[in-house]
PDB file of C-alpha atoms in Angstrom:
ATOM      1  CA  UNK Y 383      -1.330  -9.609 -14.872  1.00 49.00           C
ATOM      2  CA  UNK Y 384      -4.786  -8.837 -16.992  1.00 57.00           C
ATOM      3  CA  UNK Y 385      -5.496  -5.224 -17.749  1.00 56.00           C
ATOM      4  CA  UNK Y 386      -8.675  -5.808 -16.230  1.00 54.00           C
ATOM      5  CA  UNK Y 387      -7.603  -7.056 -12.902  1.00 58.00           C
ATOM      6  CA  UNK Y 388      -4.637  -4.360 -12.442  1.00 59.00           C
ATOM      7  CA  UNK Y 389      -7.245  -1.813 -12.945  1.00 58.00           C
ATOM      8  CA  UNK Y 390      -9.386  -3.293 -10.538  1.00 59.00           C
ATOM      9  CA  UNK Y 391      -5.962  -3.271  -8.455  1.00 59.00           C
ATOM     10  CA  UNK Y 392      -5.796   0.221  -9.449  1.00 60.00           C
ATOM     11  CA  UNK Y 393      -9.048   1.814  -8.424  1.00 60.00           C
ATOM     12  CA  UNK Y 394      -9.081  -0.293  -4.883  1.00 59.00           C
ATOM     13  CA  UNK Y 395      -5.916   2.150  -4.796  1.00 57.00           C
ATOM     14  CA  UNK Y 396      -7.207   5.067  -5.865  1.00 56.00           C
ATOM     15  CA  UNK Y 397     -10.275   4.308  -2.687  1.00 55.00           C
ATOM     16  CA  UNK Y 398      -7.425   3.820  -0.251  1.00 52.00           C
ATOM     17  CA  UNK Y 399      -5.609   7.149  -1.162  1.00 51.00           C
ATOM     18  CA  UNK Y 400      -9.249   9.319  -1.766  1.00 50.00           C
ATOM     19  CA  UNK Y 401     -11.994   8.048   0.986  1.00 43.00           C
ATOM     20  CA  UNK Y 402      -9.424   6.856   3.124  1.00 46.00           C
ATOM     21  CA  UNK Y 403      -7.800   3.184   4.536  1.00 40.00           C
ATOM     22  CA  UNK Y 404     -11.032   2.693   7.157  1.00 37.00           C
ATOM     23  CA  UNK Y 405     -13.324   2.171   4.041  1.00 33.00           C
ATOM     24  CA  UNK Y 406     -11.147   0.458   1.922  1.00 39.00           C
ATOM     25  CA  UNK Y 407     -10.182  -1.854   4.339  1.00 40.00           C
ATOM     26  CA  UNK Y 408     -13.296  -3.251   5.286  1.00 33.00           C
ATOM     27  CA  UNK Y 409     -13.588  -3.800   1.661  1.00 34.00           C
ATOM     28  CA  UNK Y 410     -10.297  -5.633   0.979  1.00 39.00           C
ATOM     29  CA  UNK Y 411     -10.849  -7.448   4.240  1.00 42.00           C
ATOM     30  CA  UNK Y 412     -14.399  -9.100   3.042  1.00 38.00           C
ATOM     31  CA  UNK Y 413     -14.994 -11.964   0.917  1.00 39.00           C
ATOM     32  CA  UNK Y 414     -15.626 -12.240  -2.493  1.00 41.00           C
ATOM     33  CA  UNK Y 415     -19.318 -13.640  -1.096  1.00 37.00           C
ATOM     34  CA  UNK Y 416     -20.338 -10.807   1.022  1.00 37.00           C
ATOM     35  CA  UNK Y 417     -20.681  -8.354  -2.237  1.00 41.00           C
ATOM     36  CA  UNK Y 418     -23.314 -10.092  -3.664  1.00 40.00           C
ATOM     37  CA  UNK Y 419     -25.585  -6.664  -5.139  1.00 36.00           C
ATOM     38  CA  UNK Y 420     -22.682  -4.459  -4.394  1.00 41.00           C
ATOM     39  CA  UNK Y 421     -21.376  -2.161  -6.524  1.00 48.00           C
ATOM     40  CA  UNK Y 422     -19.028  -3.332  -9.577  1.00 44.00           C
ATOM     41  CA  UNK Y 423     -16.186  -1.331  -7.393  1.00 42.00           C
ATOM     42  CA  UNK Y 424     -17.315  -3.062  -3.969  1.00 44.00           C
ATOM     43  CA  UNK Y 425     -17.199  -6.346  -6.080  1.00 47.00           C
ATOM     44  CA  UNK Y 426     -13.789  -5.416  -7.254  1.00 42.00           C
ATOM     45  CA  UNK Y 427     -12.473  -4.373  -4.194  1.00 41.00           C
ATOM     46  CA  UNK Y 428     -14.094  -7.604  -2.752  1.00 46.00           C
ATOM     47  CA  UNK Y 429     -12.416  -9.905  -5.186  1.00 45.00           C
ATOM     48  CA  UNK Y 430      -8.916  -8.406  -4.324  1.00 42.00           C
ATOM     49  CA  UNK Y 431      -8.731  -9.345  -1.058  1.00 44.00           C
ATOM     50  CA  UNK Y 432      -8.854 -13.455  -2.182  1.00 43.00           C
ATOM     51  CA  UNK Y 433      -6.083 -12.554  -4.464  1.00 43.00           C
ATOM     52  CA  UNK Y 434      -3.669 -10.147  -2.781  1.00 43.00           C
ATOM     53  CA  UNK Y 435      -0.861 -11.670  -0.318  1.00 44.00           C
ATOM     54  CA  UNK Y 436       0.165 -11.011   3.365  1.00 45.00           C
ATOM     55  CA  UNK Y 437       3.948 -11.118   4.953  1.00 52.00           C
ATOM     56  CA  UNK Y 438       2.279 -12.471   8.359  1.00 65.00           C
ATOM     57  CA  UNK Y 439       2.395  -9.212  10.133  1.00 83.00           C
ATOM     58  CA  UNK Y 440       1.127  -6.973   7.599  1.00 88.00           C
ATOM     59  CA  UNK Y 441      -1.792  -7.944   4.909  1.00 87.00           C
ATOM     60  CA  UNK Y 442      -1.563  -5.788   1.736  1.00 84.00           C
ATOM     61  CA  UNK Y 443      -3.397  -2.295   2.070  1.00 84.00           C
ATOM     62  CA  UNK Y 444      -2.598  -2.165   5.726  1.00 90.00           C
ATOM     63  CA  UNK Y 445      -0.918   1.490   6.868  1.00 92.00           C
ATOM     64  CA  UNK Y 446       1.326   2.201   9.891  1.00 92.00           C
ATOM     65  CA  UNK Y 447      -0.750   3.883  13.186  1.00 83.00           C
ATOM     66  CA  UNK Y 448       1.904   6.764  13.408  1.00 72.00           C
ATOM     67  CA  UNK Y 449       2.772   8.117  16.415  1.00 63.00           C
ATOM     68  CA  UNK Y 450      -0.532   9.375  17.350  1.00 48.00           C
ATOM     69  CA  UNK Y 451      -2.269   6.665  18.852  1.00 42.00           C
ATOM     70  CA  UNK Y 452      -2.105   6.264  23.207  1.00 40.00           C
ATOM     71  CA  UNK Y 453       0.133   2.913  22.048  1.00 44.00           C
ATOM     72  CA  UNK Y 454       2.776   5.154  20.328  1.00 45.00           C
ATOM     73  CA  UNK Y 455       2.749   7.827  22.185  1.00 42.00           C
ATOM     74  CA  UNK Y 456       6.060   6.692  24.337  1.00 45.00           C
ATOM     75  CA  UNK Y 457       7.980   6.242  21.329  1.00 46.00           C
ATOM     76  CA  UNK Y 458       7.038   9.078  19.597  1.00 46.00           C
ATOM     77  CA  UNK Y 459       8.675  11.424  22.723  1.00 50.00           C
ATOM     78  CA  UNK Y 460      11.657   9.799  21.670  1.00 77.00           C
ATOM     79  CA  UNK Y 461      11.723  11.692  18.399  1.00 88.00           C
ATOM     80  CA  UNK Y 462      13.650  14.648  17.859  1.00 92.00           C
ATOM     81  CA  UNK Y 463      10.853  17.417  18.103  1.00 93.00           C
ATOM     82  CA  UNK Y 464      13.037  19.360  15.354  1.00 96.00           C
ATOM     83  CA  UNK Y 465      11.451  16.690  12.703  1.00 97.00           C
ATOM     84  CA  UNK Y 466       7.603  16.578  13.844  1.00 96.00           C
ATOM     85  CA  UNK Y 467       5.225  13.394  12.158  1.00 96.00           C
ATOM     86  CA  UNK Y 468       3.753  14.440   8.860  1.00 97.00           C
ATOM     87  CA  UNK Y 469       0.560  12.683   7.669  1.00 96.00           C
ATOM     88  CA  UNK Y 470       1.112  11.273   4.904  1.00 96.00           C
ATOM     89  CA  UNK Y 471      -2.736  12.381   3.470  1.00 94.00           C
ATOM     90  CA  UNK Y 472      -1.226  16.140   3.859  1.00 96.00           C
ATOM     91  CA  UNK Y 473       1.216  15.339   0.764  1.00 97.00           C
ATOM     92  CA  UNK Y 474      -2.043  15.594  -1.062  1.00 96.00           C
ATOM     93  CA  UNK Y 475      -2.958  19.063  -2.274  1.00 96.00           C
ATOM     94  CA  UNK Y 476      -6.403  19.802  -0.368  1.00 93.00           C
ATOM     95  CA  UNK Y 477      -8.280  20.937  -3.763  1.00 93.00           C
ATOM     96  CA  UNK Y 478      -6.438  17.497  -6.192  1.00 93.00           C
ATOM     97  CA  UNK Y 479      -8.819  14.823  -6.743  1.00 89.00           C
ATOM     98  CA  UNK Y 480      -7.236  11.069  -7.406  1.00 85.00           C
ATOM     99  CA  UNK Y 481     -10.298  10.230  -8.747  1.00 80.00           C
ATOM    100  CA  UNK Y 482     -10.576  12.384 -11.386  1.00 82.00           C
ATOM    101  CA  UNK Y 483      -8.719  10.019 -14.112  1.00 74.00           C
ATOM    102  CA  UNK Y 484     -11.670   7.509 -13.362  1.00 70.00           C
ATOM    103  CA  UNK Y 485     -14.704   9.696 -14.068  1.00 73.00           C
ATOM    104  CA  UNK Y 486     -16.884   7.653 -16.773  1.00 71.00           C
ATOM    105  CA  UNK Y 487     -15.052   4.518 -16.347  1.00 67.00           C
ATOM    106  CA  UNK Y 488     -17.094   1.381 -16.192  1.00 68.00           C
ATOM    107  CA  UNK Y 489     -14.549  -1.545 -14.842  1.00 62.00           C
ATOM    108  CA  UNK Y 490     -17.465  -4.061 -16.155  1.00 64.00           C
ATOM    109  CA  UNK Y 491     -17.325  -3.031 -19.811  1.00 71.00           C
ATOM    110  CA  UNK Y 492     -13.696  -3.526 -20.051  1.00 66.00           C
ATOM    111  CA  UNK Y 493     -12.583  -6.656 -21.625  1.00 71.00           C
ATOM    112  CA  UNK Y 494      -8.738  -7.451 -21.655  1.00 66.00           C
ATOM    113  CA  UNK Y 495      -8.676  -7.578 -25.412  1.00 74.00           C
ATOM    114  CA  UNK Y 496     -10.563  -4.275 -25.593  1.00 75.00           C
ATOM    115  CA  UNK Y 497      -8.372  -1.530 -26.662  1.00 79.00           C
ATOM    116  CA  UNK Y 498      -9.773   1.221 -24.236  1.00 72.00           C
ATOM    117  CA  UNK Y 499      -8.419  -1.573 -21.445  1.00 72.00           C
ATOM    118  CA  UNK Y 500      -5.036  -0.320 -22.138  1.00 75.00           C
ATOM    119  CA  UNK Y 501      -5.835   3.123 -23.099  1.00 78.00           C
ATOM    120  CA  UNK Y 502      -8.340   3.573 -19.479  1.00 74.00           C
ATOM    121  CA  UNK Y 503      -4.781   2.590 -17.715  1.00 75.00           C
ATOM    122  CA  UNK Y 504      -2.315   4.372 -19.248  1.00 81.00           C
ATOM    123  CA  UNK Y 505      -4.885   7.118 -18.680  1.00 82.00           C
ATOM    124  CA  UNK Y 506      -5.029   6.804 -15.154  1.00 81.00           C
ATOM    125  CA  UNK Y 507      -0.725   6.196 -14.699  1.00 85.00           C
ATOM    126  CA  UNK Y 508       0.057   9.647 -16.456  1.00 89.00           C
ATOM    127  CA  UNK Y 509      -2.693  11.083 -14.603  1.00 89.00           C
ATOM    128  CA  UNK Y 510      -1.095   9.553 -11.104  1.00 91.00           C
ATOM    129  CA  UNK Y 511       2.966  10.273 -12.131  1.00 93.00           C
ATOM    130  CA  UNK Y 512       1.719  14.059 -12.587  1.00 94.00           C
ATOM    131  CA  UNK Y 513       0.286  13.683  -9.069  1.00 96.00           C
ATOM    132  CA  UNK Y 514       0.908  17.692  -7.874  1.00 97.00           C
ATOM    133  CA  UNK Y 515       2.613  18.212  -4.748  1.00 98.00           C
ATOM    134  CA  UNK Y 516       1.611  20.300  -1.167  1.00 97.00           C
ATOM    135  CA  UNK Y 517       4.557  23.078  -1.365  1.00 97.00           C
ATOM    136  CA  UNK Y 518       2.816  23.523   2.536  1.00 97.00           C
ATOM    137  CA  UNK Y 519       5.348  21.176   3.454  1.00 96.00           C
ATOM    138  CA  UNK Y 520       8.076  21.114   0.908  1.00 96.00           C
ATOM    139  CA  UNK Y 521      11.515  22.177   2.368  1.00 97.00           C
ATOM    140  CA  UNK Y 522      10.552  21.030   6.262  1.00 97.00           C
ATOM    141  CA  UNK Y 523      11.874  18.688   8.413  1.00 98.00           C
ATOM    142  CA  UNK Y 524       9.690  16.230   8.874  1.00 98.00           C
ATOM    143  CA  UNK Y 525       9.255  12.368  10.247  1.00 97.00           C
ATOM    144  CA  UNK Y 526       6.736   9.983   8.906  1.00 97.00           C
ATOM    145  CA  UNK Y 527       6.084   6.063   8.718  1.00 97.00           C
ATOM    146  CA  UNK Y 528       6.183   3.964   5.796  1.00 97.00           C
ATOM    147  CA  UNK Y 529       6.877   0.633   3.935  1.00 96.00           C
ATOM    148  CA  UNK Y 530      10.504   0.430   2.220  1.00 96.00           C
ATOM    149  CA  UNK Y 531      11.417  -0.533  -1.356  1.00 95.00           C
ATOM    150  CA  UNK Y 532      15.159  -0.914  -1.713  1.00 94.00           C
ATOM    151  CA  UNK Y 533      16.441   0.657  -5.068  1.00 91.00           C
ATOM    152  CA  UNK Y 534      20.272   1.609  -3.954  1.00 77.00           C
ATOM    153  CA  UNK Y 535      22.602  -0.030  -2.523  1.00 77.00           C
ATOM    154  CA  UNK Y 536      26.518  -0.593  -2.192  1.00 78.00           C
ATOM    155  CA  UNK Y 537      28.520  -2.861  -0.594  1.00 84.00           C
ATOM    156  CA  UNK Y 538      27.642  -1.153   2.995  1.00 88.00           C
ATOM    157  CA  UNK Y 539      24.331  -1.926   2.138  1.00 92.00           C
ATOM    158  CA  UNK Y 540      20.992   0.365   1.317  1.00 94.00           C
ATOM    159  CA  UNK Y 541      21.743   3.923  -0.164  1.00 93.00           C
ATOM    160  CA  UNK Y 542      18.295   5.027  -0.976  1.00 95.00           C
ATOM    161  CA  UNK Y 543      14.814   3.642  -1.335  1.00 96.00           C
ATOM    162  CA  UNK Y 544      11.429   4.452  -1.869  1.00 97.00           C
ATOM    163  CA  UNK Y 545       8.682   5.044   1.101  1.00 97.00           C
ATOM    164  CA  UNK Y 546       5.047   3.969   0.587  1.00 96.00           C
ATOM    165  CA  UNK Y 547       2.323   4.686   2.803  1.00 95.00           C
ATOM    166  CA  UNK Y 548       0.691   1.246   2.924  1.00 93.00           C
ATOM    167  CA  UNK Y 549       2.132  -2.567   2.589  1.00 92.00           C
ATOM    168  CA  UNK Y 550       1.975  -4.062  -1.182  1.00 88.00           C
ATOM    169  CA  UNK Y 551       2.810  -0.554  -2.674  1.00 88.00           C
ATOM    170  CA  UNK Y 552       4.431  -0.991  -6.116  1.00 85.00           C
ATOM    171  CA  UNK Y 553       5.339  -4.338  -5.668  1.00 81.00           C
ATOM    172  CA  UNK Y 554       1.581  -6.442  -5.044  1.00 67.00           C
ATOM    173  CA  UNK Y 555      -0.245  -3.788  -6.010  1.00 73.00           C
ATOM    174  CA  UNK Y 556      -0.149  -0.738  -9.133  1.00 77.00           C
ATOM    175  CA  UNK Y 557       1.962   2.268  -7.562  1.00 88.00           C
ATOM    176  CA  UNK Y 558       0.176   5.072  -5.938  1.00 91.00           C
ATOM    177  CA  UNK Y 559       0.402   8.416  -6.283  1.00 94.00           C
ATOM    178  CA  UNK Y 560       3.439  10.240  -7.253  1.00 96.00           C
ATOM    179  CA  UNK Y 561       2.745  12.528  -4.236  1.00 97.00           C
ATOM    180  CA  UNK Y 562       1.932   9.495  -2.214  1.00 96.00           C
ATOM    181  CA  UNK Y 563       5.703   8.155  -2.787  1.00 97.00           C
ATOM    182  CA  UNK Y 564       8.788   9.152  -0.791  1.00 98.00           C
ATOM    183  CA  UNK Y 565      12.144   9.036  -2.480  1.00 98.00           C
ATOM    184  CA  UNK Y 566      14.713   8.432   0.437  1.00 97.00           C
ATOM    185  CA  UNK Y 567      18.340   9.208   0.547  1.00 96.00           C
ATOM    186  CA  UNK Y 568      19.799   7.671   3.316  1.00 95.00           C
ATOM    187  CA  UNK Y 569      22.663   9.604   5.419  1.00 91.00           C
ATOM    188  CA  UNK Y 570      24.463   6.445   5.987  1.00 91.00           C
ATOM    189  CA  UNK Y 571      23.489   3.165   4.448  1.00 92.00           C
ATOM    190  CA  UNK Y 572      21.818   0.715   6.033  1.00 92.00           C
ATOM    191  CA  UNK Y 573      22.799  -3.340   5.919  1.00 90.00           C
ATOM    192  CA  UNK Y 574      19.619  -4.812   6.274  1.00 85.00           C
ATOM    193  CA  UNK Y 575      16.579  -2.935   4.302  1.00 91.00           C
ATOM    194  CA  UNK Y 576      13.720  -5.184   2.929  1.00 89.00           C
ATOM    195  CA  UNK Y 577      11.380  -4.659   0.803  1.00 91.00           C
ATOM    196  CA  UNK Y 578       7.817  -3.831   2.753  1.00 94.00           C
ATOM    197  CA  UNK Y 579      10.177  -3.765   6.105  1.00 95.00           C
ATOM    198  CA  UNK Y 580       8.175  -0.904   8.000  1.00 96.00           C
ATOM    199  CA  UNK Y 581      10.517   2.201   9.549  1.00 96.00           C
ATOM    200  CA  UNK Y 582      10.087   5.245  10.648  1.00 96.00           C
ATOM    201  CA  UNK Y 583      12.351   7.848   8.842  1.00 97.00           C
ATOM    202  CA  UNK Y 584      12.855  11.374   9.023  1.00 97.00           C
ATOM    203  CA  UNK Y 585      14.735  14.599   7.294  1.00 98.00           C
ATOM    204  CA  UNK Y 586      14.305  17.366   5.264  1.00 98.00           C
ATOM    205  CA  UNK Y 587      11.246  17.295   2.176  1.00 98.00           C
ATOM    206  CA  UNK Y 588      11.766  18.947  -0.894  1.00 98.00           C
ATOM    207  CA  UNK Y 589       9.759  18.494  -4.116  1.00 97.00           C
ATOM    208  CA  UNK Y 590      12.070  16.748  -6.281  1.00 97.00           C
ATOM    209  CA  UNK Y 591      10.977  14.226  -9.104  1.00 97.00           C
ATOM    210  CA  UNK Y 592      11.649  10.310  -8.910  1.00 97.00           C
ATOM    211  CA  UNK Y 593      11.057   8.014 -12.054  1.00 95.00           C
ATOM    212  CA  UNK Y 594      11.017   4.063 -12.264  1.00 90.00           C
ATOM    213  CA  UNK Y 595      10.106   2.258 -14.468  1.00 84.00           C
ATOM    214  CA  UNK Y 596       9.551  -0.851 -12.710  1.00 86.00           C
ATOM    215  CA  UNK Y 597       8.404   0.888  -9.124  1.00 89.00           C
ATOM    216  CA  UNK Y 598       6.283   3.905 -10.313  1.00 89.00           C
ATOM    217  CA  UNK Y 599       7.295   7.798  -9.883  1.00 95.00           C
ATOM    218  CA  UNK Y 600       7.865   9.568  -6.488  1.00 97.00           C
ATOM    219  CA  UNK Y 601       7.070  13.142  -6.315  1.00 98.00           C
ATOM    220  CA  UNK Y 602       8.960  14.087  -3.059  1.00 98.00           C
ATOM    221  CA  UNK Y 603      12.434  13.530  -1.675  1.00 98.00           C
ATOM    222  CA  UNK Y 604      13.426  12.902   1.833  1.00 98.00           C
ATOM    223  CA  UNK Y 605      17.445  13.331   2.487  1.00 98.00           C
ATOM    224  CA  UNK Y 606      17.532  11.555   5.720  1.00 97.00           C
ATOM    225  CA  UNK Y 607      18.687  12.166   9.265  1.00 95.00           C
ATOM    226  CA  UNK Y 608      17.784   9.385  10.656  1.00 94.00           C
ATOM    227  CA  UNK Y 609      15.691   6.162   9.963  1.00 95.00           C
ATOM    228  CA  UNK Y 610      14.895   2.522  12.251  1.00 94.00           C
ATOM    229  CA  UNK Y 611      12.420  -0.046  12.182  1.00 93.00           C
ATOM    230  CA  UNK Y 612       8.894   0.852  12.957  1.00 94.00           C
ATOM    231  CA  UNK Y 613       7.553  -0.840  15.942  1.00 84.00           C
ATOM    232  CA  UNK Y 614       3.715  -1.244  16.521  1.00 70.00           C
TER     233      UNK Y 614
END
């Protein structure tokens, strides 16, 4: 992938994580036509959504309801109260801004053969792998909603995996946040795990660091209780 284009891939990120998925969503869901005048990031944002993939169910940038909304609120009774739904916006420290590692960047200017390409991104990766955590809810049980990335796995099937908060994570699109990545290990392993599958999965949270290479750094881990398949 051009530097250019994964930090255009980058910043529509970055929107999703800081102003939240209502606002970046209408972006990623409107044609490359409609942001004629926008703004080079509305253009950006706009250009993604011709280029990213969907599974069918879920299109990428889409997040799970949680079990907040009058359709989930059945199935969220049938959760063990001990392990109560955690937002996954309160992993954020209230006062750390994911937008700081963009201040002064000009997408436009940056040419993929341009040096400061390469430099703006490697920027912004350190910047989002240092991603602080919210000790507010480190050492809790919790439960919370999320896309899965296999990265363990024995004959029994999948030993641990990482949890993102919205479809595409670190696979169609740059990885988020360290603090906006989950790394689960699984009680019991499970036999059929895909990548992007949606589950609920719940435990206790402690602020332990997660590096790959390939998948991006997770800034949290969640030793499991319990986990099944997310139903809307």
């Amino acid at each position: 992938m051009k530097i250019s284009k994964l930090i255009g891939l980058t910043v529509a990120v970055v929107v999703m994580t800081a102003l939240g998925y209502g606002l970046a969503a209408w972006f990623l869901d409107s044609p490359a036509e409609q942001a004629k005048g926008a703004t080079q990031l509305e253009q950006t944002l706009a250009q993604l959504s011709t280029d990213v993939s969907a599974n069918g169910e879920y299109a990428v940038g889409d997040r799970l309801s949680g079990g907040s909304s009058s359709s989930e609120s059945k199935k969220a009774l049938e959760f063990d109260p001990a392990f109560p739904e955690l937002q996954w916006d309160n992993l954020m420290p209230a006062d750390w801004d994911p937008m700081a590692a963009f201040r002064g960047l000009n997408i436009a200017e940056l040419q993929d053969n341009d040096p400061r390409a390469q430099e703006a991104l490697d920027t912004m990766r350190k910047a989002w792998n240092d991603a602080p955590v919210n000790p507010e809810y480190t050492g809790k049980k919790v439960r919370i909603p999320g896309f899965a990335i296999p990265i363990e796995q024995s004959e029994k099937g999948v030993d641990e995996l990482l949890l993102v908060p919205y479809f595409g994570a670190c696979i169609h699109t740059p990885p988020p946040p360290a603090n906006q990545i989950i790394h689960v290990k699984l009680s019991e392993p499970q036999p059929a795990v895909g990548a992007m599958q949606a589950y609920w999965v719940w435990g206790e949270l402690t602020a332990t660091k997660f590096s790959s290479e390939e998948l991006g750094d997770a800034a949290y881990l969640l030793t499991a209780t319990g986990i099944q398949p997310y139903e809307d």
